[in-house]
Coordinates of C-alpha atoms in Angstrom, one line a residue:
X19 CA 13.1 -144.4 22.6
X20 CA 10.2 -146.4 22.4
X21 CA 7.0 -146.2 20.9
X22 CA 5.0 -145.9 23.8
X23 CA 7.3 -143.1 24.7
X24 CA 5.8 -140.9 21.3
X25 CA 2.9 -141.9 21.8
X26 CA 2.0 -139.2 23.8
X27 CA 3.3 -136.7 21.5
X28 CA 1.3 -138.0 18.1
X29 CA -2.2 -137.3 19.6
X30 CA -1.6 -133.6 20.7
X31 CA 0.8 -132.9 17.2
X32 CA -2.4 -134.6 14.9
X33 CA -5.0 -132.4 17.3
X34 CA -3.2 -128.9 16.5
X35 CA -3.1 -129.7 13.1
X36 CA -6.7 -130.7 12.6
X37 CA -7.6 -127.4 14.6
X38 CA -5.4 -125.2 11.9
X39 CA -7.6 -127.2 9.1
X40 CA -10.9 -126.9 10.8
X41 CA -10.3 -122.9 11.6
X42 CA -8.6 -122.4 7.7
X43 CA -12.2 -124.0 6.5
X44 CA -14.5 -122.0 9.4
X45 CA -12.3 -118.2 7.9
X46 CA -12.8 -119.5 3.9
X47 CA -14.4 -117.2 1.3
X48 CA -18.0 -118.8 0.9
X49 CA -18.2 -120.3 -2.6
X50 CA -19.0 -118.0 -5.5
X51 CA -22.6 -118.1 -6.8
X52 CA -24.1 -117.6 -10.1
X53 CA -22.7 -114.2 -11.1
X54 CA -26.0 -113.4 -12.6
X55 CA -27.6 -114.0 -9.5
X56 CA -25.4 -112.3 -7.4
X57 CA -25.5 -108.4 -5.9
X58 CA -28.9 -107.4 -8.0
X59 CA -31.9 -109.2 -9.4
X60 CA -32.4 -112.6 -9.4
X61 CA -34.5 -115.3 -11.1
X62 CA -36.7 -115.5 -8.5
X63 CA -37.9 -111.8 -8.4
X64 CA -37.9 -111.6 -12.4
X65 CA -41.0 -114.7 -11.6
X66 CA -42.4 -113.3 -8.5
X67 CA -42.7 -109.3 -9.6
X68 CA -44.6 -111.1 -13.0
X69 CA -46.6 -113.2 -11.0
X70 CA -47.6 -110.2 -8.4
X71 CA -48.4 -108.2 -11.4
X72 CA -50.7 -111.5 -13.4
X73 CA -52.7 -111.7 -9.5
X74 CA -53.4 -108.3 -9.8
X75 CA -55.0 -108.7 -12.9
X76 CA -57.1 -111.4 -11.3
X77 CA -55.2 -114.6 -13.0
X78 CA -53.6 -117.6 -11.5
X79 CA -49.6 -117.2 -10.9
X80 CA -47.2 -119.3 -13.5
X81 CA -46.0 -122.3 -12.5
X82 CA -42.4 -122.5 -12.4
X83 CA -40.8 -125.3 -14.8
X84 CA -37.5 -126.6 -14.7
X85 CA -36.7 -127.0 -18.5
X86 CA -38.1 -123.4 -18.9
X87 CA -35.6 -122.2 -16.1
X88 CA -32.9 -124.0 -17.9
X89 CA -33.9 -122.5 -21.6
X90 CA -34.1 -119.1 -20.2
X91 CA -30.9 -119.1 -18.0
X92 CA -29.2 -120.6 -20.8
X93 CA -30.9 -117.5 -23.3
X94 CA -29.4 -115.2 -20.7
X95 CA -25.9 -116.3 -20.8
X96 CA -25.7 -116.1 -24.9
X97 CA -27.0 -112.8 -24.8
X98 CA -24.4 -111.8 -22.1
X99 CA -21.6 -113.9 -24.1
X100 CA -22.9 -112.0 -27.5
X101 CA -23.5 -108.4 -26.2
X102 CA -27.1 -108.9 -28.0
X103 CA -29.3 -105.9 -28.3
X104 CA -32.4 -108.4 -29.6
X105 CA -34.0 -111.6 -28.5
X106 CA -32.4 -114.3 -30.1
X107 CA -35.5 -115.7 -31.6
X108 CA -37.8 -118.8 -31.7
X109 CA -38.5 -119.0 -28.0
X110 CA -40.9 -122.1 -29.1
X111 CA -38.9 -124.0 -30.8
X112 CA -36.0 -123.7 -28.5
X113 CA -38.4 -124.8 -25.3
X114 CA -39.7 -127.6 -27.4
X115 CA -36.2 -128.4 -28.7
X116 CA -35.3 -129.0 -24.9
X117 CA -38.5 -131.1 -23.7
X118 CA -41.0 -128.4 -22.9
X119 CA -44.9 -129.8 -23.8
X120 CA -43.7 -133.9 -24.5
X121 CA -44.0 -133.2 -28.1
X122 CA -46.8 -131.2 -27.9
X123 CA -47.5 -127.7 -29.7
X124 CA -46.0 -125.3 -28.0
X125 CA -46.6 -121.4 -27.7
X126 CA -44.1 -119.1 -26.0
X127 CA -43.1 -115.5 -25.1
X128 CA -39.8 -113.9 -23.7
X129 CA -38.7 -110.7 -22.0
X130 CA -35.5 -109.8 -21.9
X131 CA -33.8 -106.3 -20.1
X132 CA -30.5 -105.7 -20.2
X133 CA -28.2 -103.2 -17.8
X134 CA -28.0 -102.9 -14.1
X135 CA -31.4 -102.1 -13.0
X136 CA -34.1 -102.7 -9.9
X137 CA -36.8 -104.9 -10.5
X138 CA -39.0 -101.8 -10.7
X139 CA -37.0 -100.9 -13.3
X140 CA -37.3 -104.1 -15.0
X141 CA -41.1 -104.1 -14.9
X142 CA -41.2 -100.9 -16.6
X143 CA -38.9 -101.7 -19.4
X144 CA -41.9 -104.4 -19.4
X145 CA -44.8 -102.2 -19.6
X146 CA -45.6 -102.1 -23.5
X147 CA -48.4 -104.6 -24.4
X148 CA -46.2 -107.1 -26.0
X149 CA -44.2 -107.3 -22.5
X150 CA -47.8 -107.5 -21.1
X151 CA -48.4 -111.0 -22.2
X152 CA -47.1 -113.0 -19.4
X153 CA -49.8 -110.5 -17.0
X154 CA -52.2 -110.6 -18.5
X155 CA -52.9 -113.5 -20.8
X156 CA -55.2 -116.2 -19.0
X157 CA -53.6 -119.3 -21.5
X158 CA -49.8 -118.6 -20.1
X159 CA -49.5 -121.4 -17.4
X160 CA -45.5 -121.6 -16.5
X161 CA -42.5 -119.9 -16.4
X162 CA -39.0 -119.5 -16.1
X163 CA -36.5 -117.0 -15.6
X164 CA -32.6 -116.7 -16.2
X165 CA -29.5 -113.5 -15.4
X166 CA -26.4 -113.7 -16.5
X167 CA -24.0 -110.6 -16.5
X168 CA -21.4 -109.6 -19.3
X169 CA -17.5 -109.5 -19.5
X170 CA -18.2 -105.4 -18.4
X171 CA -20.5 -106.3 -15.6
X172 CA -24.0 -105.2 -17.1
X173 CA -27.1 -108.2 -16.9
X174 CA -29.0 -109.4 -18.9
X175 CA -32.3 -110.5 -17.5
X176 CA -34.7 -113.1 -19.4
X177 CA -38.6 -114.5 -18.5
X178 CA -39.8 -116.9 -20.6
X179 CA -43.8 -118.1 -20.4
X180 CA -45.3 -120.9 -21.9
X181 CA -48.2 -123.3 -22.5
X182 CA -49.0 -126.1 -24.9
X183 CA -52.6 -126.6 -26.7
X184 CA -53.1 -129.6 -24.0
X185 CA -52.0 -128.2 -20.9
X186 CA -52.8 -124.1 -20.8
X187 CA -54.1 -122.9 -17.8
X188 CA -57.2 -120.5 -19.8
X189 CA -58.8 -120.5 -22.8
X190 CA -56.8 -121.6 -25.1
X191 CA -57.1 -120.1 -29.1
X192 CA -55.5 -121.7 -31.9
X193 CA -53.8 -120.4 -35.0
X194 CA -57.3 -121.5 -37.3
X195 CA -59.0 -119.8 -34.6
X196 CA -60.9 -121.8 -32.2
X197 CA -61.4 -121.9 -29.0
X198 CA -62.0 -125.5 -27.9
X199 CA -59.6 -127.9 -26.9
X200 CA -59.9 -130.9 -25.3
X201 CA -58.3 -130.9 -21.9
X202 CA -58.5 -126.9 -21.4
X203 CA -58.5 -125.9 -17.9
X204 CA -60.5 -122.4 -17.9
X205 CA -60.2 -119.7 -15.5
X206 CA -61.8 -116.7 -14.8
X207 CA -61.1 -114.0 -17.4
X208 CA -62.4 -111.4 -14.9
X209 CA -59.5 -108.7 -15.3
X210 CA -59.6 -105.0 -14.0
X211 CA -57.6 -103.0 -16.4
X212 CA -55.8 -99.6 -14.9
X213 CA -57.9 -96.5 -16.7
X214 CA -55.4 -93.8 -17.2
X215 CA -56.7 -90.9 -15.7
X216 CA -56.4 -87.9 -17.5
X217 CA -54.9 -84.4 -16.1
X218 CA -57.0 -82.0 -13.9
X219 CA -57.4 -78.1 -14.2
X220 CA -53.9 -78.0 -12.1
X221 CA -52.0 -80.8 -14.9
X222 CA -51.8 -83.3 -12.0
X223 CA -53.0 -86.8 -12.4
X224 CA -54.8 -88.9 -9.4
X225 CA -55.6 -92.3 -9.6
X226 CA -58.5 -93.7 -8.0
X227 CA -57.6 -97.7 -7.3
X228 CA -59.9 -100.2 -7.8
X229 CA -60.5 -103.5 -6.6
X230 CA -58.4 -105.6 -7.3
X231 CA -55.7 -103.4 -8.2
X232 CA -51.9 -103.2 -7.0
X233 CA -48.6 -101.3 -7.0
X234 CA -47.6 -103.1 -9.7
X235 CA -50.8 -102.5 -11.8
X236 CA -50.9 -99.0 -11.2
X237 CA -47.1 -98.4 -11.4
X238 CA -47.2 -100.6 -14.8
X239 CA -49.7 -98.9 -16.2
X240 CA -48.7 -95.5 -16.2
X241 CA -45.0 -96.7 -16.9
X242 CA -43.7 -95.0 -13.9
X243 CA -42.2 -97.0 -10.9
X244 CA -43.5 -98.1 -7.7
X245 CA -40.5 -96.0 -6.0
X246 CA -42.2 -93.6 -7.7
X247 CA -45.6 -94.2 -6.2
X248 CA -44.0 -94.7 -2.6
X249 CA -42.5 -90.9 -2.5
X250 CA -44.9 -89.1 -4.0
X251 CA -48.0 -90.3 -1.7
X252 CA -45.9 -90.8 0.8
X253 CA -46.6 -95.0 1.2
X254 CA -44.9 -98.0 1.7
X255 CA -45.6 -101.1 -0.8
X256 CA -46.5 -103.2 2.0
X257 CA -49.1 -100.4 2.5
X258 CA -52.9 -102.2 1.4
X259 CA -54.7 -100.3 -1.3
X260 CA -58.2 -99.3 -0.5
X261 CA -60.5 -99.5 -3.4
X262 CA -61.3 -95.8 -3.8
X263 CA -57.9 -94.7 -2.7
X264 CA -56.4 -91.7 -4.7
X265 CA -52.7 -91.8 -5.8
X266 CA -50.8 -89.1 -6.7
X267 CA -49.2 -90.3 -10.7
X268 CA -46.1 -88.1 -11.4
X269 CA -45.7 -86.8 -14.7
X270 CA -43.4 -84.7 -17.2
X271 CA -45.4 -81.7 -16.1
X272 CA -44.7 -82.2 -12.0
X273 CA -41.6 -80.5 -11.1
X274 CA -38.8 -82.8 -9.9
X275 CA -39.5 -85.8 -12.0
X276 CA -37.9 -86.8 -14.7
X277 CA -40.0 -88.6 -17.4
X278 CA -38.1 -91.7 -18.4
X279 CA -36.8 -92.2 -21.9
X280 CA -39.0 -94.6 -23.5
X281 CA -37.3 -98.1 -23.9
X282 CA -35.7 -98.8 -27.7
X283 CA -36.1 -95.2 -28.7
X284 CA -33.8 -94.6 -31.1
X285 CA -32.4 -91.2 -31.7
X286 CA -30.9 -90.5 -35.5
X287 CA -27.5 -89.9 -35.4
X288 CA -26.5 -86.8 -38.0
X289 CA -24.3 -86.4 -40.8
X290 CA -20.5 -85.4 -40.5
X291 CA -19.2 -82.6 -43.1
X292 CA -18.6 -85.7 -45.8
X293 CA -22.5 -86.6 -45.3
X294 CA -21.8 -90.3 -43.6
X295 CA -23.9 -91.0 -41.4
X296 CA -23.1 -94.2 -38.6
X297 CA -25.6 -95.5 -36.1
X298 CA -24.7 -97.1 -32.8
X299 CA -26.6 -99.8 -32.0
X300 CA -28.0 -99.8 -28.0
X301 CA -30.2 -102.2 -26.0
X302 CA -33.7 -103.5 -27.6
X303 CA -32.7 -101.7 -31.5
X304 CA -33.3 -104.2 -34.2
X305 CA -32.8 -104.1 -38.3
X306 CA -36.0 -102.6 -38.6
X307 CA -36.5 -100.3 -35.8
X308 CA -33.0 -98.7 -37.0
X309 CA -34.3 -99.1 -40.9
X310 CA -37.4 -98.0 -40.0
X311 CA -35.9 -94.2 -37.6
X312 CA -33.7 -93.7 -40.7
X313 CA -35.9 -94.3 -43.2
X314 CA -34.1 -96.7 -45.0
X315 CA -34.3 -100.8 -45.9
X316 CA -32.7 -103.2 -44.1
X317 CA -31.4 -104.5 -47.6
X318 CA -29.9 -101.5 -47.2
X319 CA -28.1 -101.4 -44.0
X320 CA -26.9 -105.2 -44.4
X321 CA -25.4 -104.4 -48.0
X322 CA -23.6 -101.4 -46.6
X323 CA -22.4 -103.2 -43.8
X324 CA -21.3 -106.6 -44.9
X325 CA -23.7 -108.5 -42.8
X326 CA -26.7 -110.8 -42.9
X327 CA -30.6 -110.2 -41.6
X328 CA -29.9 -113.5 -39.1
X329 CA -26.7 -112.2 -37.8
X330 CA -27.4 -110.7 -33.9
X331 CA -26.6 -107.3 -33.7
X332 CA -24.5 -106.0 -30.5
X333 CA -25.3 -103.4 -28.5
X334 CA -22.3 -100.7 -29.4
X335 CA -22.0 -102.3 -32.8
X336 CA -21.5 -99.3 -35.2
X337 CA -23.4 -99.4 -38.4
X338 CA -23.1 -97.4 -41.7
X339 CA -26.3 -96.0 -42.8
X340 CA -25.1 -93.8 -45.4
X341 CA -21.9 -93.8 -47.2
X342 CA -22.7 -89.6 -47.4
X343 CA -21.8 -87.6 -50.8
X344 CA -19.9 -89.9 -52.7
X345 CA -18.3 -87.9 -55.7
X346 CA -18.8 -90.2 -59.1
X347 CA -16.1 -90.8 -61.3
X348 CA -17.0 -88.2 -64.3
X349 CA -16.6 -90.2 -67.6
X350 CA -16.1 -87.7 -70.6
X351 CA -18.1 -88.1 -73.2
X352 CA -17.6 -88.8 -77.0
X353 CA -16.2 -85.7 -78.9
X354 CA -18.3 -84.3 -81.9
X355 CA -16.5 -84.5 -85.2
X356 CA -15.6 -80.7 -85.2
X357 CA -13.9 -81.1 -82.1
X358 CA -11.9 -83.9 -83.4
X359 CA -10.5 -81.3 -85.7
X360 CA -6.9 -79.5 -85.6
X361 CA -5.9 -76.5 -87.8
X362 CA -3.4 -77.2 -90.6
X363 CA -0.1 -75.7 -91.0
X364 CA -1.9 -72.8 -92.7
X365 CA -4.3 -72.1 -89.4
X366 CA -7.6 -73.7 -91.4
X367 CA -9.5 -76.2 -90.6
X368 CA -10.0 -79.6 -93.2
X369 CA -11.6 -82.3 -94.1
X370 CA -9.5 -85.0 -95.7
X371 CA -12.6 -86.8 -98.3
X372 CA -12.3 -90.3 -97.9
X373 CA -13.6 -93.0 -100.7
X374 CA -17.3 -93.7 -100.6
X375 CA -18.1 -89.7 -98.9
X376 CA -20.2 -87.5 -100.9
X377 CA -20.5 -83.6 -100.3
X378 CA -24.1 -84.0 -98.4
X379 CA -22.6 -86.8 -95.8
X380 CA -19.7 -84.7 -95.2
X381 CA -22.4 -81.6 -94.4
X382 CA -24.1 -83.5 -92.1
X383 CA -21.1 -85.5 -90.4
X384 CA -20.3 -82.1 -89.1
X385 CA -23.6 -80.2 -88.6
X386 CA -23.2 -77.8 -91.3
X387 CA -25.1 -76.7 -94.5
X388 CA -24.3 -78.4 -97.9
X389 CA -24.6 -74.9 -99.4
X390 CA -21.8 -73.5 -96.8
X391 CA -19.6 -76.4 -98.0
X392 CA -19.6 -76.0 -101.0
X393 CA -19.2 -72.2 -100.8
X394 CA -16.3 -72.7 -99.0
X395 CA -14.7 -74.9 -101.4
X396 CA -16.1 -73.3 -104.8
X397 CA -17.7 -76.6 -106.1
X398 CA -21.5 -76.8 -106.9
X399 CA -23.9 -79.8 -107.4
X400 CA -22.9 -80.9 -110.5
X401 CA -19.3 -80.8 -108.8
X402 CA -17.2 -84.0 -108.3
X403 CA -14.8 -84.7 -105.3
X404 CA -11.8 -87.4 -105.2
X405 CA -10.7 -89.2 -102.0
X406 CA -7.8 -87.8 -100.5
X407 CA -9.2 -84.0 -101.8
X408 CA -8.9 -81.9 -99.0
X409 CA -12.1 -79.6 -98.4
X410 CA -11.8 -76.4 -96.3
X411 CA -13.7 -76.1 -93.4
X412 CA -14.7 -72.4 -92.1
X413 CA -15.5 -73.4 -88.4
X414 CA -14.1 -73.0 -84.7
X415 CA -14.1 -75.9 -83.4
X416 CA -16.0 -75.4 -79.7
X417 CA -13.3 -75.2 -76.7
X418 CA -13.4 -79.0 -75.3
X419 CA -14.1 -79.1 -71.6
X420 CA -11.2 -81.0 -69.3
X421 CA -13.7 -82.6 -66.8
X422 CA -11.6 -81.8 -63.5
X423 CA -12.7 -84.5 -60.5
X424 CA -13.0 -82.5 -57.4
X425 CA -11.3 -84.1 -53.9
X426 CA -12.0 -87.9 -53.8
X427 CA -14.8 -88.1 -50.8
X428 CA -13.9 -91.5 -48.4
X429 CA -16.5 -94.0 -48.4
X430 CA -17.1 -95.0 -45.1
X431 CA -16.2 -98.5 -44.5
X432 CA -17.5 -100.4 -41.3
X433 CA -15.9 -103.7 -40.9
X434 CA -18.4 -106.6 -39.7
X435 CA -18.0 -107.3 -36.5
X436 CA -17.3 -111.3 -36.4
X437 CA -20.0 -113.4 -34.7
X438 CA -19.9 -116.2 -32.6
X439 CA -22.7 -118.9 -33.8
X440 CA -26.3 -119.0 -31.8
X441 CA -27.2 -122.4 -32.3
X442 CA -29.9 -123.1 -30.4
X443 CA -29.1 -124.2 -27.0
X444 CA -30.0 -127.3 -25.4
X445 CA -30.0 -127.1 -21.9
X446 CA -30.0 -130.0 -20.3
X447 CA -29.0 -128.3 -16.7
X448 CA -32.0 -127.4 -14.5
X449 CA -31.9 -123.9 -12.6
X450 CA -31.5 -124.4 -9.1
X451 CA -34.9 -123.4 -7.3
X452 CA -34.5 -120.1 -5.8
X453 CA -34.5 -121.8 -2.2
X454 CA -32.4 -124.3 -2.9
X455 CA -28.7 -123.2 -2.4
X456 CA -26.6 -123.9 -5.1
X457 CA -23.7 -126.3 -4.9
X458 CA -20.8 -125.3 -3.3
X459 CA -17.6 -124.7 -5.8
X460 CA -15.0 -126.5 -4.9
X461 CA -11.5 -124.3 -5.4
X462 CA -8.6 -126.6 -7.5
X463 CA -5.6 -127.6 -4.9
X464 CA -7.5 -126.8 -1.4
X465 CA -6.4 -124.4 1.0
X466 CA -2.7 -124.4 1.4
X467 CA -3.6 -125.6 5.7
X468 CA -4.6 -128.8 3.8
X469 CA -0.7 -129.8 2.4
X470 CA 0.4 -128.5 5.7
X471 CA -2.0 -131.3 7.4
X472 CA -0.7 -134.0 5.4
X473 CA 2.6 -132.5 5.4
X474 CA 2.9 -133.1 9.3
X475 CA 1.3 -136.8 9.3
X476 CA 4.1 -137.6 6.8
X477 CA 6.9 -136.6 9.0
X478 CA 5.0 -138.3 12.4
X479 CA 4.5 -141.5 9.8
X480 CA 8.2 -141.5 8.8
X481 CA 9.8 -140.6 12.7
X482 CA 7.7 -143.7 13.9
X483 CA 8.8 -146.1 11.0
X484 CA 12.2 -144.2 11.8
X485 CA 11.6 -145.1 15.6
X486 CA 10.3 -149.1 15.2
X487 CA 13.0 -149.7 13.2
X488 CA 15.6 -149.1 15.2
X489 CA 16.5 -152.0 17.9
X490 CA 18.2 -151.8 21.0
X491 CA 21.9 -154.1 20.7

């Protein structure tokens, strides 16, 4: 056969198999994002809820910046790794450490929420004044964002916001307390705080909006959600506030809603039957919110627990907080002299004189009267005693007390729970933009089509070689 006789069949035989490829390829899983960003919340809103919330207290938005993105994302995915309940602290240094400001002085907050939540949710976990700062603090100029989720599938979600004391975008206040700084860019300061309103004759609450307010404003305010708002006015949140508008605001008092638990509250645990008393630590609980609910130190929890103030705790850690009613170990004490004593063969008591006594030390070894002794004994004053002499004794000795230890109590021990180090991260990855799609991952050995492709131009290759080859005789 020759080659112009197979010809024909290589060009339909490659075709087929680049069609198998090609279809393989077209039916593929798409490639696996960011877990942290995948299914729930994502960078993106974490930035654009705070930034919704800043406008609507009549601020500029943040500006997004790449290292800060990196930093947080980075913060996100040791917390995850960790199980933290707490920040891992030094959000300044850790943004400076990684480029933020070019060296300049840098001043920082971060959020952090942690479970499987909305971004409502998120916001109201946010709602406390510290939380606040990103919304509402005109020198704040840009931010970043980070979620990461947890070997048991909960996420932690992180916002960092930053400026430096050249580049804020309001007036900017330094430690010593002034207010000028060279190259300051100012901004209005005009901001229209929520009033609370208080309760009518009925206990329900209305709000009355203002201008410039928003869903977020109001919803933030009275820490409820904007769910919350939507059914009970019966409104949409791309609904447009009117200034004047009156808003329903749910409460503990309206019947089917069901205050929320405020965040980091921490509920004493109680003492079992031996008096020990263990804490389990949950989301945003520190050393001195638990110290501070059981009224103890923190010297006191870290001594009874092995562990050190910089050590992160982890949510579901289990700390000892009392070691409960430890019985002491009674130590006996000395016994007098006249329970040192045993009778004699004749039931009586005696003291054997030894050299150097006299008849008024003897009385007062034992607590007794010199004149009872030397009744007793028949001597007098004037009466001379040799060592060895054996003086009677007319006394009962008290009963001596066995000291009988009740049941040894168990003292709780809770073994430290190893930790894995938090050095602070240097990212040096940049968070994709939330429009920008991330890179595609590429799966280790490609689809098995792929081999089979090859596998077929291998055998055409080999038939053809097999083919020229051969020579007619």
């Amino acid at each position: 056969m020759r080659l112009k006789n197979i010809l024909p069949w290589i060009i339909p035989v490659v075709l087929v198999a680049n069609f198998l490829f090609l279809t393989e390829r077209a039916h593929a899983s798409p490639p696996v994002s960011n877990p942290g960003q995948s299914g729930g919340v994502t960078a993106y809103d974490l930035i654009a809820a705070m930034n919704t919330l800043r406008m609507s207290y009549g601020l500029p938005t943040l500006i997004e910046d790449p290292i800060i993105n990196a930093v947080s994302q980075s913060t996100a995915e040791i917390m995850a790794a960790n199980n933290m309940s707490w920040h891992i602290g030094d959000v300044r240094g850790r943004l400076q450490a990684a480029g933020y400001g070019g060296g300049a002085q840098v001043w920082a907050t971060e959020n952090f929420a942690v479970g499987n939540m909305s971004i409502d949710e998120i916001m109201l976990v946010w709602a406390d004044s510290e939380h606040m700062r990103p919304a509402v603090t005109p020198a704040y100029c840009h931010v970043g964002a980070g979620v990461a989720m947890t070997s048991d599938g909960r996420y932690y979600y992180i916002l960092q916001a930053a400026y430096t004391s050249t580049t804020s975008c309001g007036p900017y206040t330094s430690v010593a307390g002034s207010t000028s700084q060279p190259g300051v860019i100012a901004v209005s300061q005009v901001i229209v705080p929520v009033k609370i309103a208080t309760a009518d004759a009925e206990s329900k609450i209305y709000h009355v909006v203002e201008s410039g307010q928003s869903f977020w404003a109001i919803a933030v305010a009275y820490q409820i959600t904007i769910r919350d708002l939507e059914v009970w006015n019966n409104l949409s949140r791309t609904s447009v506030l009117r200034t004047g508008q009156r808003l329903f605001i749910p409460s503990s008092s309206t019947e089917g809603y069901a205050t929320p638990t405020p965040v980091g509250m921490i509920v004493p645990s109680t003492p079992d039957a031996d008096g020990i008393i263990i804490h389990t630590v949950q989301p945003y609980q520190a050393l001195i919110t638990i110290a501070q609910a059981y009224q103890v130190t923190v010297d006191t929890i870290l001594a009874l627990n092995g562990i050190k103030a910089e050590w992160p705790l982890q949510i579901g850690q289990k700390l000892l907080i009392s070691p409960g009613w430890v019985t002491p170990s009674l130590t006996p004490r000395p016994l007098t002299p006249i329970e040192k004593l045993t009778p004699d063969s004749d039931g009586n008591y005696y003291h054997t004189v030894q050299s150097g006594e006299s008849l008024s030390w003897i009385a007062g070894l034992y607590n007794i009267a010199l004149v009872d002794l030397m009744a007793w004994n028949g001597l007098n004053a004037a009466a001379i005693i040799r060592p060895e002499q054996k003086l009677i004794l007319q006394v009962t000795p008290p009963a001596t007390i066995t000291p009988t230890p009740g049941p040894p109590t168990a003292t709780a021990t809770v073994t430290p729970t190893p930790r894995l180090p938090t050095a602070t991260p240097t990212p040096t990855r940049v968070t994709p933009s939330p429009t920008e799609p991330a890179a595609p991952v590429s799966q280790p050995g490609g689809p098995p089509v792929v081999w089979a492709f090859f596998a077929v131009l291998a055998i055409v290759g080999l038939t053809l070689l097999g083919l020229i080859s051969r020579k007619k005789p």
